[in-house]
Coordinates of C-alpha atoms in Angstrom, one line a residue:
Chain A
M1393 CA 12.2 34.7 11.3
D1394 CA 15.6 33.5 12.3
G1395 CA 17.9 33.6 9.3
A1396 CA 20.4 31.2 10.7
L1397 CA 17.6 28.7 11.8
L1398 CA 16.0 29.2 8.1
L1399 CA 19.3 28.2 6.4
Q1400 CA 20.0 25.5 9.0
Q1401 CA 16.4 23.8 8.1
I1402 CA 17.3 24.2 4.2
V1403 CA 20.4 22.4 4.7
N1404 CA 18.7 19.7 6.9
G1405 CA 16.0 19.4 4.2
L1406 CA 18.3 19.1 1.5
V1407 CA 20.1 16.3 3.0
L1408 CA 17.0 14.5 4.0
G1409 CA 15.9 15.6 0.7
S1410 CA 18.7 13.8 -1.2
S1411 CA 17.9 10.4 0.2
Y1412 CA 14.4 10.5 -0.3
A1413 CA 15.1 11.8 -4.0
L1414 CA 17.1 8.5 -4.6
V1415 CA 14.0 6.3 -2.8
A1416 CA 12.0 8.1 -5.6
L1417 CA 14.4 7.5 -8.5
G1418 CA 14.2 3.6 -7.9
F1419 CA 10.6 3.8 -7.5
T1420 CA 10.2 6.1 -10.8
L1421 CA 12.2 3.8 -12.8
V1422 CA 10.4 0.5 -12.3
L1423 CA 7.0 2.3 -12.8
G1424 CA 8.1 4.1 -15.5
T1425 CA 9.5 0.9 -17.6
L1426 CA 7.5 -1.4 -16.2
D1427 CA 4.1 0.5 -15.0
L1428 CA 4.6 -1.5 -11.8
L1429 CA 4.0 -0.1 -8.5
N1430 CA 6.9 -1.6 -6.5
F1431 CA 5.2 -2.1 -3.1
A1432 CA 8.6 -3.7 -1.8
H1433 CA 10.8 -0.8 -2.4
G1434 CA 10.3 0.3 0.9
E1435 CA 11.0 -3.0 2.6
T1436 CA 14.2 -3.5 0.0
I1437 CA 15.6 -0.3 1.5
M1438 CA 14.8 -1.3 5.4
G1439 CA 16.7 -4.4 3.9
G1440 CA 19.6 -2.5 2.7
A1441 CA 19.7 -0.5 6.1
F1442 CA 19.7 -3.6 8.2
A1443 CA 22.4 -5.1 6.1
A1444 CA 24.3 -1.7 6.5
L1445 CA 23.8 -2.0 10.2
V1446 CA 25.1 -5.5 10.7
S1447 CA 28.2 -4.4 8.0
M1448 CA 29.1 -1.4 10.5
T1449 CA 28.4 -3.2 13.8
V1450 CA 28.9 -6.9 13.6
L1451 CA 31.4 -7.0 10.6
D1452 CA 32.9 -3.9 11.4
L1453 CA 33.5 -3.0 7.8
P1454 CA 34.6 0.4 6.3
L1455 CA 31.9 2.9 5.3
A1456 CA 32.7 2.1 1.5
L1457 CA 32.2 -1.4 1.7
T1458 CA 29.2 -1.0 3.7
F1459 CA 27.6 1.0 0.8
V1460 CA 28.6 -2.4 -1.2
V1461 CA 27.1 -4.7 0.8
A1462 CA 23.7 -2.5 1.2
A1463 CA 23.7 -1.9 -2.6
A1464 CA 24.0 -5.8 -3.2
V1465 CA 21.4 -6.5 -0.7
G1466 CA 19.0 -4.0 -2.6
A1467 CA 20.1 -5.6 -5.8
V1468 CA 19.2 -9.1 -4.7
A1469 CA 15.7 -8.1 -3.0
A1470 CA 15.2 -6.4 -6.5
A1471 CA 16.1 -9.8 -8.2
V1472 CA 13.6 -11.6 -6.4
V1473 CA 11.1 -9.2 -7.0
Y1474 CA 12.0 -9.8 -10.5
F1475 CA 11.7 -13.6 -10.4
I1476 CA 8.5 -14.1 -8.1
S1477 CA 6.4 -10.5 -9.1
I1478 CA 7.3 -10.1 -13.0
R1479 CA 9.2 -13.4 -14.2
Y1480 CA 6.9 -16.1 -12.7
V1481 CA 3.6 -14.2 -12.0
N1482 CA 0.6 -15.3 -13.7
K1483 CA 0.3 -12.5 -16.4
T1484 CA -3.4 -12.8 -17.0
Y1485 CA -4.2 -10.3 -14.1
W1486 CA -3.1 -7.1 -14.5
A1487 CA -2.7 -6.3 -10.6
A1488 CA -1.2 -9.4 -10.1
P1489 CA 2.7 -8.5 -10.2
A1490 CA 2.0 -5.4 -8.0
L1491 CA 0.3 -7.6 -5.7
S1492 CA 3.0 -10.1 -5.6
T1493 CA 5.4 -7.2 -4.5
V1494 CA 2.8 -6.3 -1.3
G1495 CA 3.3 -10.1 -0.4
I1496 CA 7.0 -9.7 -0.9
G1497 CA 7.0 -6.5 1.0
L1498 CA 5.2 -8.2 4.2
L1499 CA 7.5 -11.2 4.2
L1500 CA 10.5 -9.2 4.2
Q1501 CA 8.9 -6.7 7.1
T1502 CA 8.0 -9.9 9.4
G1503 CA 11.1 -11.5 8.6
A1504 CA 13.2 -8.6 9.7
T1505 CA 11.3 -8.2 12.6
R1506 CA 11.8 -11.7 13.7
I1507 CA 15.5 -11.4 13.1
F1508 CA 16.3 -8.2 14.4
G1509 CA 13.3 -7.1 17.1
T1510 CA 11.2 -4.4 16.9
I1511 CA 13.2 -2.1 19.0
Q1512 CA 15.0 1.0 17.2
R1513 CA 18.5 0.2 16.4
E1514 CA 20.9 3.1 16.3
V1515 CA 23.1 3.2 13.0
P1516 CA 26.6 4.3 13.9
D1517 CA 27.5 7.3 11.8
P1518 CA 31.1 7.3 11.4
L1519 CA 31.1 10.6 10.2
R1520 CA 29.1 12.4 12.5
A1521 CA 31.7 13.9 14.9
S1522 CA 33.3 16.0 12.4
Q1523 CA 31.5 19.6 11.8
V1524 CA 31.9 22.1 9.6
S1525 CA 30.6 25.2 10.4
L1526 CA 29.7 27.9 7.4
E1527 CA 28.7 31.2 9.3
E1528 CA 25.9 30.5 11.9
V1529 CA 25.3 26.8 10.1
S1530 CA 26.8 23.8 10.9
I1531 CA 26.7 20.6 8.6
S1532 CA 28.1 17.5 10.1
A1533 CA 30.5 15.2 7.4
S1534 CA 27.8 12.6 7.1
Q1535 CA 25.5 15.6 5.6
I1536 CA 28.1 16.3 3.4
L1537 CA 28.3 12.8 2.3
I1538 CA 24.7 12.4 1.8
V1539 CA 24.3 15.3 -0.3
A1540 CA 27.8 14.4 -2.3
V1541 CA 26.8 11.0 -2.7
T1542 CA 23.2 11.7 -4.3
L1543 CA 24.7 13.8 -6.5
V1544 CA 27.2 11.5 -7.9
I1545 CA 24.6 8.6 -8.1
M1546 CA 22.1 11.4 -9.8
F1547 CA 24.8 12.1 -12.5
A1548 CA 25.8 8.4 -12.9
L1549 CA 22.2 7.3 -13.6
H1550 CA 21.5 10.5 -15.9
L1551 CA 24.8 9.2 -17.8
L1552 CA 23.7 5.7 -18.0
L1553 CA 20.4 6.5 -19.3
V1554 CA 21.7 8.8 -22.1
R1555 CA 25.2 7.5 -23.0
T1556 CA 24.8 3.8 -22.8
R1557 CA 23.3 0.9 -25.0
I1558 CA 21.3 -0.3 -21.7
G1559 CA 20.2 3.0 -20.9
K1560 CA 18.9 3.8 -24.2
A1561 CA 16.8 0.2 -24.0
I1562 CA 15.6 1.3 -20.9
R1563 CA 14.2 4.5 -22.2
A1564 CA 12.5 2.5 -25.2
V1565 CA 11.0 -0.2 -23.0
A1566 CA 9.8 2.8 -21.0
E1567 CA 8.2 4.3 -24.2
S1568 CA 6.8 1.1 -25.6
M1569 CA 7.6 -2.6 -24.9
T1570 CA 6.3 -3.6 -28.1
T1571 CA 8.3 -1.2 -30.3
A1572 CA 11.2 -1.9 -28.1
S1573 CA 11.0 -5.5 -28.5
L1574 CA 10.2 -5.2 -32.1
L1575 CA 13.7 -3.0 -33.0
G1576 CA 15.5 -5.8 -31.0
V1577 CA 15.8 -4.7 -27.6
N1578 CA 15.8 -7.9 -25.3
V1579 CA 12.7 -6.6 -23.3
E1580 CA 12.9 -9.3 -20.4
R1581 CA 16.6 -8.7 -19.8
T1582 CA 16.2 -4.9 -19.9
I1583 CA 13.5 -5.3 -17.4
A1584 CA 15.5 -7.5 -15.2
I1585 CA 18.4 -5.0 -15.6
T1586 CA 16.0 -1.9 -14.8
L1587 CA 15.1 -3.7 -11.4
I1588 CA 18.4 -4.4 -10.4
I1589 CA 19.5 -0.8 -11.0
S1590 CA 16.3 0.6 -8.8
G1591 CA 17.5 -2.3 -6.2
I1592 CA 21.4 -0.7 -6.0
L1593 CA 19.5 2.8 -5.9
A1594 CA 17.4 1.3 -3.0
G1595 CA 20.7 -0.1 -1.4
I1596 CA 22.4 3.1 -1.5
A1597 CA 19.5 5.3 -0.6
A1598 CA 19.3 2.8 2.4
V1599 CA 22.5 4.1 4.1
L1600 CA 21.9 7.4 3.4
T1601 CA 18.7 7.6 5.0
S1602 CA 20.1 5.6 7.9
F1603 CA 22.6 8.5 8.5
A1604 CA 19.5 10.7 8.3
Y1605 CA 17.3 9.1 10.6
T1606 CA 19.9 7.9 12.7
T1607 CA 17.9 4.8 14.1
I1608 CA 16.1 2.2 12.0
T1609 CA 13.4 -0.5 12.8
P1610 CA 11.9 -3.2 10.4
F1611 CA 9.0 -0.9 10.1
I1612 CA 10.5 2.2 8.2
G1613 CA 9.7 0.3 4.8
L1614 CA 6.1 1.8 4.4
N1615 CA 7.0 5.6 5.4
L1616 CA 9.9 5.2 2.8
L1617 CA 7.7 3.9 0.0
L1618 CA 5.3 6.8 1.0
K1619 CA 7.9 9.6 1.0
G1620 CA 9.5 8.1 -2.5
M1621 CA 5.9 8.2 -3.7
T1622 CA 5.2 11.5 -2.8
G1623 CA 8.7 12.6 -4.5
M1624 CA 7.7 10.9 -7.7
I1625 CA 4.4 12.5 -7.8
I1626 CA 5.4 15.9 -7.2
G1627 CA 8.1 15.1 -9.9
G1628 CA 5.6 13.8 -12.2
L1629 CA 5.4 9.9 -12.7
G1630 CA 7.7 8.1 -14.3
N1631 CA 10.1 11.3 -14.9
V1632 CA 13.5 10.5 -13.4
Y1633 CA 14.5 13.9 -13.3
G1634 CA 11.3 15.1 -11.8
A1635 CA 11.6 12.2 -9.0
M1636 CA 15.2 14.0 -8.3
V1637 CA 13.5 17.2 -7.6
G1638 CA 10.3 15.6 -6.1
G1639 CA 12.6 13.8 -3.5
I1640 CA 14.5 17.0 -2.3
I1641 CA 11.0 18.7 -2.0
V1642 CA 9.4 16.3 0.2
G1643 CA 12.6 16.3 2.6
L1644 CA 12.4 19.9 2.5
L1645 CA 8.5 19.8 3.4
E1646 CA 9.4 17.7 6.0
T1647 CA 12.2 19.6 7.6
F1648 CA 10.4 22.7 7.6
T1649 CA 7.1 21.0 9.4
V1650 CA 9.5 19.7 12.1
G1651 CA 11.0 22.8 12.5
Y1652 CA 8.3 25.5 12.1
W1653 CA 5.2 23.7 13.3
S1654 CA 5.7 19.9 15.4
A1655 CA 7.5 16.9 14.6
T1656 CA 3.7 15.0 15.3
Y1657 CA 2.4 16.8 12.0
Q1658 CA 5.5 15.9 9.6
D1659 CA 3.9 12.6 8.1
V1660 CA 0.4 14.4 7.6
V1661 CA 1.8 17.5 6.0
V1662 CA 3.8 15.3 3.5
Y1663 CA 0.8 12.9 2.8
G1664 CA -1.3 15.8 2.6
V1665 CA 1.0 17.4 -0.1
M1666 CA 0.7 13.8 -1.7
I1667 CA -3.1 13.9 -2.2
A1668 CA -3.1 17.5 -3.2
V1669 CA -1.0 16.9 -5.9
L1670 CA -2.6 13.8 -7.0
M1671 CA -6.1 15.9 -7.0
F1672 CA -5.1 19.1 -8.7
R1673 CA -1.9 18.2 -10.8
P1674 CA -1.6 14.3 -11.2
S1675 CA 0.9 15.1 -14.3
G1676 CA 3.6 16.8 -11.3
M1677 CA 5.8 19.6 -11.9
F1678 CA 7.6 18.1 -14.6
G1679 CA 4.8 15.7 -16.7
A1680 CA 4.1 12.0 -16.1
K1681 CA 5.8 10.1 -18.3
I1682 CA 3.7 7.3 -18.1
R1683 CA 2.3 4.9 -20.9
K1684 CA -1.4 5.3 -21.1
R1685 CA -3.1 2.3 -19.8
A1686 CA -5.8 1.3 -22.6
Chain B
M70 CA -23.0 -19.4 22.2
F71 CA -20.3 -21.9 21.6
G72 CA -17.9 -20.8 24.4
A73 CA -15.5 -17.8 24.7
Y74 CA -12.8 -19.1 22.7
I75 CA -15.1 -20.0 19.4
D76 CA -17.1 -17.0 19.9
G77 CA -14.0 -14.9 19.8
V78 CA -13.2 -16.8 16.3
V79 CA -16.6 -16.6 14.9
I80 CA -17.0 -12.9 15.6
A81 CA -13.7 -12.2 14.0
A82 CA -14.4 -13.9 11.2
G83 CA -17.9 -12.1 10.7
I84 CA -16.0 -8.8 11.1
N85 CA -13.6 -10.0 8.4
A86 CA -16.2 -11.1 6.1
L87 CA -17.9 -7.6 6.6
L88 CA -14.7 -5.9 5.9
G89 CA -14.1 -8.4 2.7
L90 CA -17.5 -7.4 1.6
G91 CA -17.1 -3.7 2.0
L92 CA -14.0 -3.7 -0.2
Y93 CA -15.7 -5.9 -2.6
V94 CA -18.5 -3.5 -3.5
T95 CA -15.7 -1.0 -4.3
V96 CA -13.7 -3.1 -6.4
S97 CA -17.0 -4.7 -8.1
T98 CA -16.7 -1.3 -10.1
G99 CA -13.3 -1.9 -10.9
Q100 CA -11.8 0.7 -8.5
F101 CA -9.0 -1.2 -6.5
S102 CA -8.8 0.5 -3.2
V103 CA -5.7 -0.3 -0.9
G104 CA -6.7 2.4 1.8
H105 CA -10.0 0.7 3.1
G106 CA -8.4 0.7 6.5
G107 CA -9.0 4.5 6.6
F108 CA -12.8 4.0 6.4
M109 CA -12.6 1.4 8.9
A110 CA -10.5 3.5 11.3
I111 CA -13.6 6.5 10.7
G112 CA -16.3 3.8 11.7
A113 CA -14.2 2.5 14.7
Y114 CA -13.1 5.8 16.4
V115 CA -16.7 7.3 15.7
A116 CA -18.4 4.6 17.2
S117 CA -16.3 4.6 20.2
I118 CA -16.3 8.0 20.9
L119 CA -20.2 7.7 20.9
T120 CA -20.2 4.7 22.9
L121 CA -17.6 6.0 25.5
K122 CA -18.1 9.8 26.0
F123 CA -21.6 10.1 25.0
G124 CA -23.5 6.9 26.0
F125 CA -24.7 5.7 23.1
S126 CA -25.3 2.0 22.6
L127 CA -23.7 -0.1 20.2
V128 CA -26.0 -0.5 17.6
P129 CA -26.8 3.3 16.9
A130 CA -23.2 3.9 17.3
M131 CA -22.2 1.7 14.9
L132 CA -24.5 2.9 12.2
V133 CA -23.6 6.3 12.4
G134 CA -19.9 5.4 12.2
G135 CA -20.7 3.5 9.3
G136 CA -22.9 6.8 8.2
C137 CA -19.4 9.0 8.8
A138 CA -17.1 6.2 6.9
F139 CA -20.0 6.4 4.0
V140 CA -19.8 10.4 3.7
V141 CA -16.2 10.5 3.7
G142 CA -16.1 7.5 1.2
A143 CA -18.4 9.9 -1.1
L144 CA -15.9 12.6 -0.5
I145 CA -13.0 10.6 -1.6
G146 CA -14.9 8.7 -4.4
L147 CA -15.8 11.9 -6.1
P148 CA -12.0 13.3 -7.1
V149 CA -10.7 9.6 -7.3
M150 CA -13.2 8.0 -9.8
R151 CA -11.5 9.8 -13.0
F152 CA -8.2 8.1 -11.9
D153 CA -6.9 5.1 -13.6
M154 CA -5.5 2.4 -11.8
I155 CA -2.0 3.6 -10.6
Y156 CA -3.1 6.8 -9.4
L157 CA -6.1 5.3 -7.9
A158 CA -3.6 2.8 -5.6
M159 CA -1.5 5.6 -4.8
A160 CA -4.5 7.7 -4.0
T161 CA -6.3 5.1 -1.6
L162 CA -3.0 4.4 -0.1
G163 CA -2.2 7.9 1.0
F164 CA -5.9 8.7 1.9
G165 CA -5.3 5.5 4.4
E166 CA -2.2 6.9 5.8
I167 CA -3.5 10.5 6.2
V168 CA -6.3 9.1 8.3
R169 CA -4.1 7.1 10.5
S170 CA -1.6 9.9 11.2
V171 CA -4.3 12.8 11.3
L172 CA -5.7 10.5 14.2
S173 CA -2.5 10.0 16.0
T174 CA -2.2 13.8 16.2
I175 CA -5.7 14.2 17.6
D176 CA -5.6 14.0 21.5
Y177 CA -9.3 14.2 22.2
V178 CA -9.3 10.5 20.5
G179 CA -6.0 9.3 22.4
G180 CA -3.4 10.0 19.9
V181 CA -1.2 7.6 19.4
N182 CA -2.4 5.9 22.5
G183 CA -5.6 5.2 21.2
L184 CA -8.9 4.8 22.9
R185 CA -9.7 2.1 25.2
G186 CA -12.7 0.6 27.1
M187 CA -15.3 -0.2 24.5
S188 CA -17.1 -3.3 24.6
G189 CA -20.5 -5.1 24.1
V190 CA -19.9 -7.1 20.9
T191 CA -21.7 -10.3 20.9
I192 CA -21.8 -13.0 18.4
W193 CA -25.3 -12.0 17.1
H194 CA -24.6 -8.4 16.7
V195 CA -21.9 -9.9 14.2
L196 CA -24.0 -12.2 12.5
V197 CA -27.0 -10.4 12.1
T198 CA -25.3 -7.5 10.6
L199 CA -23.5 -10.1 8.4
A200 CA -26.6 -11.5 7.3
I201 CA -28.2 -8.2 6.3
V202 CA -25.1 -7.2 4.2
L203 CA -25.2 -10.5 2.5
V204 CA -29.0 -10.2 1.7
L205 CA -28.6 -7.0 0.7
A206 CA -25.5 -7.9 -1.5
W207 CA -27.4 -10.8 -2.9
L208 CA -30.4 -8.3 -3.9
H209 CA -28.1 -5.5 -5.5
D210 CA -26.4 -8.8 -7.6
R211 CA -29.6 -9.4 -9.2
S212 CA -30.5 -5.6 -9.6
R213 CA -30.0 -3.5 -12.4
M214 CA -27.4 -1.9 -10.4
G215 CA -25.6 -4.8 -9.9
I216 CA -25.1 -5.1 -13.5
A217 CA -24.5 -1.6 -14.0
Y218 CA -21.7 -1.8 -11.5
S219 CA -20.5 -5.1 -13.7
A220 CA -20.4 -3.3 -16.6
V221 CA -18.5 -0.2 -15.2
R222 CA -15.9 -2.8 -14.2
Q223 CA -15.5 -4.3 -17.6
D224 CA -15.6 -0.9 -19.6
P225 CA -16.4 2.2 -18.4
D226 CA -16.6 4.1 -21.7
A227 CA -19.2 1.3 -23.0
A228 CA -20.8 1.5 -20.0
L229 CA -21.2 5.2 -20.2
A230 CA -22.4 4.9 -24.0
M231 CA -25.1 2.4 -22.8
G232 CA -26.4 5.4 -20.9
I233 CA -25.0 4.2 -17.0
D234 CA -24.4 7.0 -14.8
V235 CA -20.9 5.9 -14.4
R236 CA -20.1 8.8 -12.1
R237 CA -23.1 7.7 -9.8
V238 CA -21.9 4.0 -9.9
K239 CA -18.1 4.6 -9.0
V240 CA -18.8 7.1 -6.2
G241 CA -22.1 5.4 -4.8
A242 CA -19.7 1.9 -4.7
F243 CA -17.0 3.8 -3.1
A244 CA -19.2 5.4 -0.5
I245 CA -21.4 2.0 0.2
G246 CA -18.2 0.1 0.4
A247 CA -16.6 2.4 2.8
G248 CA -20.0 2.2 5.0
I249 CA -20.1 -1.3 5.5
T250 CA -16.1 -1.0 6.3
G251 CA -17.2 1.4 8.8
V252 CA -19.6 -0.6 10.5
A253 CA -17.0 -3.6 10.5
G254 CA -14.6 -1.0 11.8
A255 CA -17.3 0.0 14.6
L256 CA -17.7 -3.7 15.4
Y257 CA -14.0 -4.4 15.9
A258 CA -13.4 -1.6 18.0
H259 CA -15.8 -2.7 20.4
H260 CA -14.7 -6.4 19.9
M261 CA -11.0 -5.5 20.2
L262 CA -11.5 -3.3 23.4
F263 CA -8.9 -1.3 22.2
I264 CA -7.7 0.8 19.1
D265 CA -5.3 2.8 18.3
P266 CA -4.5 4.5 14.7
E267 CA -1.6 2.0 14.0
A268 CA -4.1 -0.8 13.6
F269 CA -5.9 0.9 10.5
G270 CA -2.9 1.2 8.7
F271 CA -1.7 -0.1 5.6
P272 CA -1.2 -3.7 7.0
M273 CA -4.8 -3.7 7.6
S274 CA -5.7 -2.4 4.6
I275 CA -3.8 -5.0 2.5
A276 CA -5.4 -7.7 4.6
I277 CA -8.7 -6.8 3.4
V278 CA -7.5 -6.7 0.0
L279 CA -5.9 -10.4 0.4
F280 CA -9.6 -11.5 2.1
V281 CA -10.9 -10.4 -1.5
I282 CA -8.2 -11.5 -3.6
F283 CA -7.9 -14.9 -2.0
G284 CA -11.5 -15.4 -2.0
G285 CA -12.2 -14.5 -5.3
L286 CA -13.5 -11.3 -7.1
G287 CA -16.0 -13.2 -9.5
V288 CA -18.9 -13.1 -6.9
F289 CA -19.9 -11.3 -3.5
W290 CA -19.8 -14.1 -1.3
G291 CA -16.0 -15.1 -2.3
P292 CA -14.6 -12.4 -0.3
V293 CA -16.6 -13.8 2.4
L294 CA -14.9 -17.1 2.1
G295 CA -11.8 -15.7 1.7
A296 CA -12.2 -14.0 4.9
I297 CA -13.2 -16.9 7.1
A298 CA -10.6 -19.0 5.7
L299 CA -7.8 -16.5 6.4
T300 CA -8.9 -16.0 9.9
V301 CA -9.4 -19.6 10.6
L302 CA -6.5 -20.4 9.1
P303 CA -3.9 -18.2 11.6
E304 CA -6.1 -19.6 14.6
M305 CA -5.8 -23.6 13.4
L306 CA -1.9 -23.3 12.7
H307 CA -1.4 -22.1 16.4
F308 CA 2.5 -21.8 15.6
I309 CA 1.8 -19.2 12.9
K310 CA -0.5 -17.0 14.8
E311 CA 2.1 -14.1 15.2
W312 CA 3.3 -14.7 12.0
Y313 CA 0.1 -14.2 10.4
L314 CA 1.3 -11.2 8.0
F315 CA 4.0 -13.5 7.0
L316 CA 1.3 -16.1 6.1
Y317 CA -0.3 -13.5 4.5
G318 CA 2.4 -12.3 2.5
A319 CA 3.0 -15.7 1.1
I320 CA -0.4 -16.1 0.5
Y321 CA -0.1 -13.1 -1.9
I322 CA 2.9 -14.4 -3.6
V323 CA 1.7 -18.1 -4.2
M324 CA -2.0 -16.4 -5.3
M325 CA -0.5 -14.2 -7.8
I326 CA 1.7 -17.3 -9.4
W327 CA -1.1 -19.7 -9.2
R328 CA -4.5 -18.5 -9.3
P329 CA -4.8 -14.4 -9.1
Q330 CA -8.4 -14.7 -9.7
G331 CA -9.1 -16.1 -6.5
I332 CA -10.3 -19.1 -5.3
V333 CA -14.0 -18.3 -6.1
D334 CA -13.8 -17.6 -9.7
R335 CA -16.3 -17.6 -12.7
A336 CA -15.5 -21.1 -14.0
M337 CA -15.9 -22.2 -10.4
I338 CA -19.3 -20.5 -10.4
R339 CA -20.3 -22.0 -13.1
R340 CA -19.6 -25.9 -12.1
L341 CA -21.0 -24.9 -8.7
S342 CA -24.2 -23.8 -10.3
Q343 CA -24.3 -26.9 -12.7
L344 CA -23.9 -29.2 -9.7
L345 CA -26.6 -27.6 -7.9
R346 CA -28.9 -27.3 -10.9
P347 CA -31.2 -30.4 -11.5
R348 CA -30.3 -32.4 -14.5
S349 CA -31.7 -31.2 -17.9
A350 CA -31.6 -31.9 -21.4
P351 CA -27.8 -30.0 -22.6
A352 CA -28.1 -27.2 -24.4
A353 CA -27.3 -27.5 -28.2
G354 CA -23.8 -27.2 -28.6
A355 CA -22.9 -27.5 -24.9
S356 CA -19.4 -29.2 -24.4
R357 CA -17.9 -30.8 -21.4

């Protein structure tokens, strides 16, 4: 076993895992507060990724602004999900919101295919050129960026959830919608804000995964959704901190499979782990924080 | 029979109707699967291998394909029967994607390039199969098992308390639904002449879900009507043909806002049965 190769794989895995962690975070937040599987989450990220592509190529914006653009697009997509799938949906049917998000995802994907075509588009990486070498492991500046941004976001989210009023409202709604509203929490507004936050997380994740994957197509949505889902399942449904760890584990799994087995099997392994965890430990590593459905 | 183009549309509608029925059987016990594309793939690939590499003729290959899907359905149904809705959705989604990605790694079935050269589906294959399944569904509906399915859907705990073997019902529903879907997959493969793993991924699974949702969960022929409508509609609106996924997405959104129970729901069934029944003295307290 080559030590340097192992170390390099771990680095690559952590980088990829960081972006998956953000995907899982956005997804978990919505699931935890609304019991909603947001099937449009993957396509939201895809939209953010293309927005980042356009921002960096056509509009020639600096990287910082690209993050803002992608986050904005993510937030807009999330707002659309809120209005179509939550606000104005017929509440008599419990599966209606989730199925509605399926529809939104389809629209986004076909729309993006129309606008951008099906070819793989390379995402320009302004930081890829600068590499840092620690002993035998080389890390590019963009890899450091991915991990750094992820850590900052995770910390910011933690602060938001624990130290702010809206964070408390989100946690209350996640615990029990009825009790929260009885205690004076504006549940509708909290739900909308939760979605917007998940959209922002998706947008940032979009930029980071674009750098990690280097090319994007309109079809990356489902793959990202599943990787995020797996991360969430490993960490425990609805568990924000679990999702962070779970996403990183997924990234490591994928990288190790590519490195030590073959790239052909990377998806099979991740999905296999997803099914295995669902079968044998559905509460995940850290315990699920999902309301028990009556 | 009607000319190649219309034959093709009828065959496609028939296959989709079978897919709708296959999912309906599973969903009628309250198990919402978004991975039935995986069962379709199993039926399609097994049947195709049998006809291409072992010289089977279509009907036996189709039945074996359906049989394999049935077995896998039972294997999947066993562990997931204790899952609640969210876990079930994720597990079935995962299952569908695992089938797709595993198939793309197996060179014997063509890997990512798929299989080609299947043929032999005529309009009669599809119509006869559909007729058989419809008759079986109708019989099932009126049987004690049909009531058991309904009970399990509405309240599994109460059903268990009433002595219904919820386990057998749930796993059976998964297996039978998978089998029907597998047969439809076999027909699909031999109609399309070419299959690859991508054809059976999530878009296919949620198209099947849309047949059921659009048509209506109230009765077994709801998904049949839904499938036929959603097959014919893109054909009629020529400009939308390549955009059919876009159309499906829009329908998902509109249906969930306007009529999430589907076109054919219980209220409509009641109205239809009142129309068809000869006028008799109204029951005491009947209101209009």
